[in-house]
Amino acid sequence: MREAEGAEDEPGALDAVSAPDAEGEPRRTTRRFPLFTRDTARPEGGGRAAGGDAPAPARQWPILAVLSAVGLGLLLTALDVFRLGTILIGAALLAGAVMRWMLPDVGMLAVRSRFTDMLTYGVLGVAIVLLSLMAQPNPWLVIPFLDDTLHFTVR
């Protein structure tokens, strides 16, 4: 590569869109997207939850914990323990949101940015828990204005 004029031992820029790299050689940088994508960036926190020498279940324990709790909730729901099963599913999602917030590396539990994952897991978890608490017959949670709204719209 040719050096910038007037500075043989100083790395310099060839033009407005080139800059020196780590070794000091000028390299061309561009804002255009490459023709071929070589790799993608992992989500924040998307590293392994345990070291690379640990077996796969130990490396991915956060997602396995959430999926196990959801699976148990689905089993309880299938066995006709609807309310407790769905509460367990919502609680598992809330636990996923808490793990995504507190742990630096959560493995495959990290799908998007930390904020988006926490918001998604949290909103879905709260919605599932609230809906399971309000399920008929004999709801554990009664919100009066919802009954009035239903009375005036459907009945």
PDB file of C-alpha atoms in Angstrom:
ATOM      1  CA  MET A   1       0.000   0.000   0.000  1.00  0.00           C
ATOM      2  CA  ARG A   2       1.181   3.489  -0.613  1.00  0.00           C
ATOM      3  CA  GLU A   3       1.929   5.811   2.281  1.00  0.00           C
ATOM      4  CA  ALA A   4       0.275   9.195   2.804  1.00  0.00           C
ATOM      5  CA  GLU A   5       2.362  11.996   1.394  1.00  0.00           C
ATOM      6  CA  GLY A   6       4.747  13.749   3.767  1.00  0.00           C
ATOM      7  CA  ALA A   7       4.761  11.102   6.499  1.00  0.00           C
ATOM      8  CA  GLU A   8       6.807   7.987   5.726  1.00  0.00           C
ATOM      9  CA  ASP A   9       6.948   6.580   9.268  1.00  0.00           C
ATOM     10  CA  GLU A  10       3.534   7.854  10.457  1.00  0.00           C
ATOM     11  CA  PRO A  11       0.438   5.939   9.409  1.00  0.00           C
ATOM     12  CA  GLY A  12      -1.947   8.155   7.558  1.00  0.00           C
ATOM     13  CA  ALA A  13      -5.201   8.155   5.723  1.00  0.00           C
ATOM     14  CA  LEU A  14      -5.204   7.853   1.944  1.00  0.00           C
ATOM     15  CA  ASP A  15      -8.528   9.580   1.538  1.00  0.00           C
ATOM     16  CA  ALA A  16     -11.534  10.631   3.576  1.00  0.00           C
ATOM     17  CA  VAL A  17     -12.835   7.073   3.962  1.00  0.00           C
ATOM     18  CA  SER A  18      -9.631   5.236   4.857  1.00  0.00           C
ATOM     19  CA  ALA A  19      -8.015   4.919   8.251  1.00  0.00           C
ATOM     20  CA  PRO A  20      -5.034   3.045   9.695  1.00  0.00           C
ATOM     21  CA  ASP A  21      -5.723  -0.428  11.090  1.00  0.00           C
ATOM     22  CA  ALA A  22      -4.218  -1.924  14.268  1.00  0.00           C
ATOM     23  CA  GLU A  23      -0.814  -2.437  12.611  1.00  0.00           C
ATOM     24  CA  GLY A  24      -0.769   1.136  11.323  1.00  0.00           C
ATOM     25  CA  GLU A  25      -1.363   0.231   7.670  1.00  0.00           C
ATOM     26  CA  PRO A  26      -3.957   2.402   5.953  1.00  0.00           C
ATOM     27  CA  ARG A  27      -7.013   0.440   4.955  1.00  0.00           C
ATOM     28  CA  ARG A  28     -10.077   1.413   3.028  1.00  0.00           C
ATOM     29  CA  THR A  29     -13.288   1.508   5.017  1.00  0.00           C
ATOM     30  CA  THR A  30     -16.664   1.921   3.479  1.00  0.00           C
ATOM     31  CA  ARG A  31     -20.185   2.413   4.719  1.00  0.00           C
ATOM     32  CA  ARG A  32     -21.639   0.150   2.039  1.00  0.00           C
ATOM     33  CA  PHE A  33     -22.906  -3.268   3.048  1.00  0.00           C
ATOM     34  CA  PRO A  34     -20.779  -6.223   1.944  1.00  0.00           C
ATOM     35  CA  LEU A  35     -22.037  -8.435  -0.863  1.00  0.00           C
ATOM     36  CA  PHE A  36     -21.686 -11.535   1.311  1.00  0.00           C
ATOM     37  CA  THR A  37     -22.319 -11.670   5.054  1.00  0.00           C
ATOM     38  CA  ARG A  38     -19.466 -13.523   6.713  1.00  0.00           C
ATOM     39  CA  ASP A  39     -20.928 -13.799  10.221  1.00  0.00           C
ATOM     40  CA  THR A  40     -23.475 -12.209  12.521  1.00  0.00           C
ATOM     41  CA  ALA A  41     -23.027 -10.569  15.872  1.00  0.00           C
ATOM     42  CA  ARG A  42     -24.227 -12.532  18.864  1.00  0.00           C
ATOM     43  CA  PRO A  43     -26.828 -10.866  21.056  1.00  0.00           C
ATOM     44  CA  GLU A  44     -25.540  -9.100  24.130  1.00  0.00           C
ATOM     45  CA  GLY A  45     -25.119 -11.797  26.794  1.00  0.00           C
ATOM     46  CA  GLY A  46     -25.203 -14.536  24.178  1.00  0.00           C
ATOM     47  CA  GLY A  47     -21.990 -16.206  25.306  1.00  0.00           C
ATOM     48  CA  ARG A  48     -21.842 -19.538  27.046  1.00  0.00           C
ATOM     49  CA  ALA A  49     -23.196 -19.587  30.574  1.00  0.00           C
ATOM     50  CA  ALA A  50     -20.391 -21.977  31.566  1.00  0.00           C
ATOM     51  CA  GLY A  51     -16.910 -22.655  30.190  1.00  0.00           C
ATOM     52  CA  GLY A  52     -16.313 -24.401  26.884  1.00  0.00           C
ATOM     53  CA  ASP A  53     -14.995 -27.526  28.617  1.00  0.00           C
ATOM     54  CA  ALA A  54     -18.298 -28.065  30.462  1.00  0.00           C
ATOM     55  CA  PRO A  55     -20.886 -30.391  28.900  1.00  0.00           C
ATOM     56  CA  ALA A  56     -23.645 -28.834  26.798  1.00  0.00           C
ATOM     57  CA  PRO A  57     -26.400 -28.926  29.466  1.00  0.00           C
ATOM     58  CA  ALA A  58     -24.142 -27.106  31.935  1.00  0.00           C
ATOM     59  CA  ARG A  59     -23.259 -24.472  29.339  1.00  0.00           C
ATOM     60  CA  GLN A  60     -26.898 -23.719  28.542  1.00  0.00           C
ATOM     61  CA  TRP A  61     -28.483 -24.049  31.995  1.00  0.00           C
ATOM     62  CA  PRO A  62     -30.552 -20.803  31.811  1.00  0.00           C
ATOM     63  CA  ILE A  63     -32.538 -21.816  28.739  1.00  0.00           C
ATOM     64  CA  LEU A  64     -32.819 -25.396  30.016  1.00  0.00           C
ATOM     65  CA  ALA A  65     -34.247 -24.158  33.325  1.00  0.00           C
ATOM     66  CA  VAL A  66     -36.865 -22.011  31.582  1.00  0.00           C
ATOM     67  CA  LEU A  67     -37.784 -24.746  29.090  1.00  0.00           C
ATOM     68  CA  SER A  68     -38.022 -27.367  31.858  1.00  0.00           C
ATOM     69  CA  ALA A  69     -40.396 -25.185  33.871  1.00  0.00           C
ATOM     70  CA  VAL A  70     -42.499 -24.471  30.761  1.00  0.00           C
ATOM     71  CA  GLY A  71     -42.572 -28.189  29.951  1.00  0.00           C
ATOM     72  CA  LEU A  72     -43.704 -29.019  33.483  1.00  0.00           C
ATOM     73  CA  GLY A  73     -46.382 -26.316  33.220  1.00  0.00           C
ATOM     74  CA  LEU A  74     -47.613 -27.783  29.936  1.00  0.00           C
ATOM     75  CA  LEU A  75     -47.699 -31.259  31.495  1.00  0.00           C
ATOM     76  CA  LEU A  76     -49.737 -29.956  34.440  1.00  0.00           C
ATOM     77  CA  THR A  77     -52.087 -28.223  32.019  1.00  0.00           C
ATOM     78  CA  ALA A  78     -52.493 -31.463  30.034  1.00  0.00           C
ATOM     79  CA  LEU A  79     -53.238 -33.321  33.284  1.00  0.00           C
ATOM     80  CA  ASP A  80     -56.150 -30.919  33.923  1.00  0.00           C
ATOM     81  CA  VAL A  81     -54.420 -28.723  36.498  1.00  0.00           C
ATOM     82  CA  PHE A  82     -54.935 -25.755  34.208  1.00  0.00           C
ATOM     83  CA  ARG A  83     -54.468 -22.848  36.574  1.00  0.00           C
ATOM     84  CA  LEU A  84     -51.269 -24.051  38.263  1.00  0.00           C
ATOM     85  CA  GLY A  85     -49.790 -25.160  34.939  1.00  0.00           C
ATOM     86  CA  THR A  86     -50.308 -21.814  33.264  1.00  0.00           C
ATOM     87  CA  ILE A  87     -49.075 -19.926  36.327  1.00  0.00           C
ATOM     88  CA  LEU A  88     -45.911 -22.050  36.164  1.00  0.00           C
ATOM     89  CA  ILE A  89     -45.477 -21.198  32.473  1.00  0.00           C
ATOM     90  CA  GLY A  90     -45.808 -17.466  33.199  1.00  0.00           C
ATOM     91  CA  ALA A  91     -43.460 -17.721  36.184  1.00  0.00           C
ATOM     92  CA  ALA A  92     -40.872 -19.487  34.000  1.00  0.00           C
ATOM     93  CA  LEU A  93     -40.968 -16.591  31.540  1.00  0.00           C
ATOM     94  CA  LEU A  94     -40.624 -14.097  34.384  1.00  0.00           C
ATOM     95  CA  ALA A  95     -37.646 -16.089  35.688  1.00  0.00           C
ATOM     96  CA  GLY A  96     -36.151 -15.900  32.178  1.00  0.00           C
ATOM     97  CA  ALA A  97     -36.542 -12.118  32.245  1.00  0.00           C
ATOM     98  CA  VAL A  98     -34.828 -11.928  35.641  1.00  0.00           C
ATOM     99  CA  MET A  99     -31.980 -14.192  34.490  1.00  0.00           C
ATOM    100  CA  ARG A 100     -31.555 -12.103  31.340  1.00  0.00           C
ATOM    101  CA  TRP A 101     -31.302  -8.988  33.512  1.00  0.00           C
ATOM    102  CA  MET A 102     -28.960 -10.303  36.212  1.00  0.00           C
ATOM    103  CA  LEU A 103     -26.619 -12.785  34.497  1.00  0.00           C
ATOM    104  CA  PRO A 104     -23.874 -11.584  32.145  1.00  0.00           C
ATOM    105  CA  ASP A 105     -23.917 -14.752  29.990  1.00  0.00           C
ATOM    106  CA  VAL A 106     -27.169 -16.640  29.509  1.00  0.00           C
ATOM    107  CA  GLY A 107     -26.320 -18.716  26.461  1.00  0.00           C
ATOM    108  CA  MET A 108     -29.228 -19.347  24.103  1.00  0.00           C
ATOM    109  CA  LEU A 109     -31.653 -17.460  26.351  1.00  0.00           C
ATOM    110  CA  ALA A 110     -30.220 -14.324  24.735  1.00  0.00           C
ATOM    111  CA  VAL A 111     -32.043 -13.838  21.443  1.00  0.00           C
ATOM    112  CA  ARG A 112     -32.048 -10.086  20.926  1.00  0.00           C
ATOM    113  CA  SER A 113     -30.697  -7.181  22.933  1.00  0.00           C
ATOM    114  CA  ARG A 114     -30.932  -7.412  26.712  1.00  0.00           C
ATOM    115  CA  PHE A 115     -33.713  -4.805  26.892  1.00  0.00           C
ATOM    116  CA  THR A 116     -35.823  -6.468  24.189  1.00  0.00           C
ATOM    117  CA  ASP A 117     -35.443  -9.924  25.743  1.00  0.00           C
ATOM    118  CA  MET A 118     -36.355  -8.651  29.214  1.00  0.00           C
ATOM    119  CA  LEU A 119     -39.347  -6.746  27.875  1.00  0.00           C
ATOM    120  CA  THR A 120     -40.601  -9.693  25.817  1.00  0.00           C
ATOM    121  CA  TYR A 121     -40.166 -12.320  28.554  1.00  0.00           C
ATOM    122  CA  GLY A 122     -41.591  -9.989  31.202  1.00  0.00           C
ATOM    123  CA  VAL A 123     -44.692  -8.860  29.302  1.00  0.00           C
ATOM    124  CA  LEU A 124     -45.541 -12.386  28.174  1.00  0.00           C
ATOM    125  CA  GLY A 125     -44.952 -13.785  31.679  1.00  0.00           C
ATOM    126  CA  VAL A 126     -47.139 -11.163  33.376  1.00  0.00           C
ATOM    127  CA  ALA A 127     -49.889 -11.584  30.762  1.00  0.00           C
ATOM    128  CA  ILE A 128     -49.952 -15.375  31.141  1.00  0.00           C
ATOM    129  CA  VAL A 129     -50.005 -15.195  34.946  1.00  0.00           C
ATOM    130  CA  LEU A 130     -52.772 -12.562  34.995  1.00  0.00           C
ATOM    131  CA  LEU A 131     -54.889 -14.447  32.474  1.00  0.00           C
ATOM    132  CA  SER A 132     -54.508 -17.702  34.389  1.00  0.00           C
ATOM    133  CA  LEU A 133     -55.502 -15.970  37.638  1.00  0.00           C
ATOM    134  CA  MET A 134     -58.616 -14.540  35.967  1.00  0.00           C
ATOM    135  CA  ALA A 135     -59.635 -17.781  34.193  1.00  0.00           C
ATOM    136  CA  GLN A 136     -63.174 -19.055  34.765  1.00  0.00           C
ATOM    137  CA  PRO A 137     -64.700 -20.796  36.677  1.00  0.00           C
ATOM    138  CA  ASN A 138     -63.897 -19.415  40.139  1.00  0.00           C
ATOM    139  CA  PRO A 139     -61.203 -16.873  39.240  1.00  0.00           C
ATOM    140  CA  TRP A 140     -58.530 -16.183  41.850  1.00  0.00           C
ATOM    141  CA  LEU A 141     -58.305 -12.569  40.667  1.00  0.00           C
ATOM    142  CA  VAL A 142     -61.356 -10.448  39.878  1.00  0.00           C
ATOM    143  CA  ILE A 143     -60.958  -7.089  38.179  1.00  0.00           C
ATOM    144  CA  PRO A 144     -64.358  -5.361  38.299  1.00  0.00           C
ATOM    145  CA  PHE A 145     -63.996  -3.001  35.350  1.00  0.00           C
ATOM    146  CA  LEU A 146     -63.215  -5.941  33.047  1.00  0.00           C
ATOM    147  CA  ASP A 147     -66.518  -7.591  33.952  1.00  0.00           C
ATOM    148  CA  ASP A 148     -68.370  -4.331  33.285  1.00  0.00           C
ATOM    149  CA  THR A 149     -66.566  -3.920  29.962  1.00  0.00           C
ATOM    150  CA  LEU A 150     -67.474  -7.462  28.976  1.00  0.00           C
ATOM    151  CA  HIS A 151     -71.085  -6.904  30.074  1.00  0.00           C
ATOM    152  CA  PHE A 152     -71.494  -3.868  27.815  1.00  0.00           C
ATOM    153  CA  THR A 153     -69.673  -5.258  24.769  1.00  0.00           C
ATOM    154  CA  VAL A 154     -70.596  -8.942  24.496  1.00  0.00           C
ATOM    155  CA  ARG A 155     -73.662  -9.688  26.586  1.00  0.00           C
TER     156      ARG A 155
END
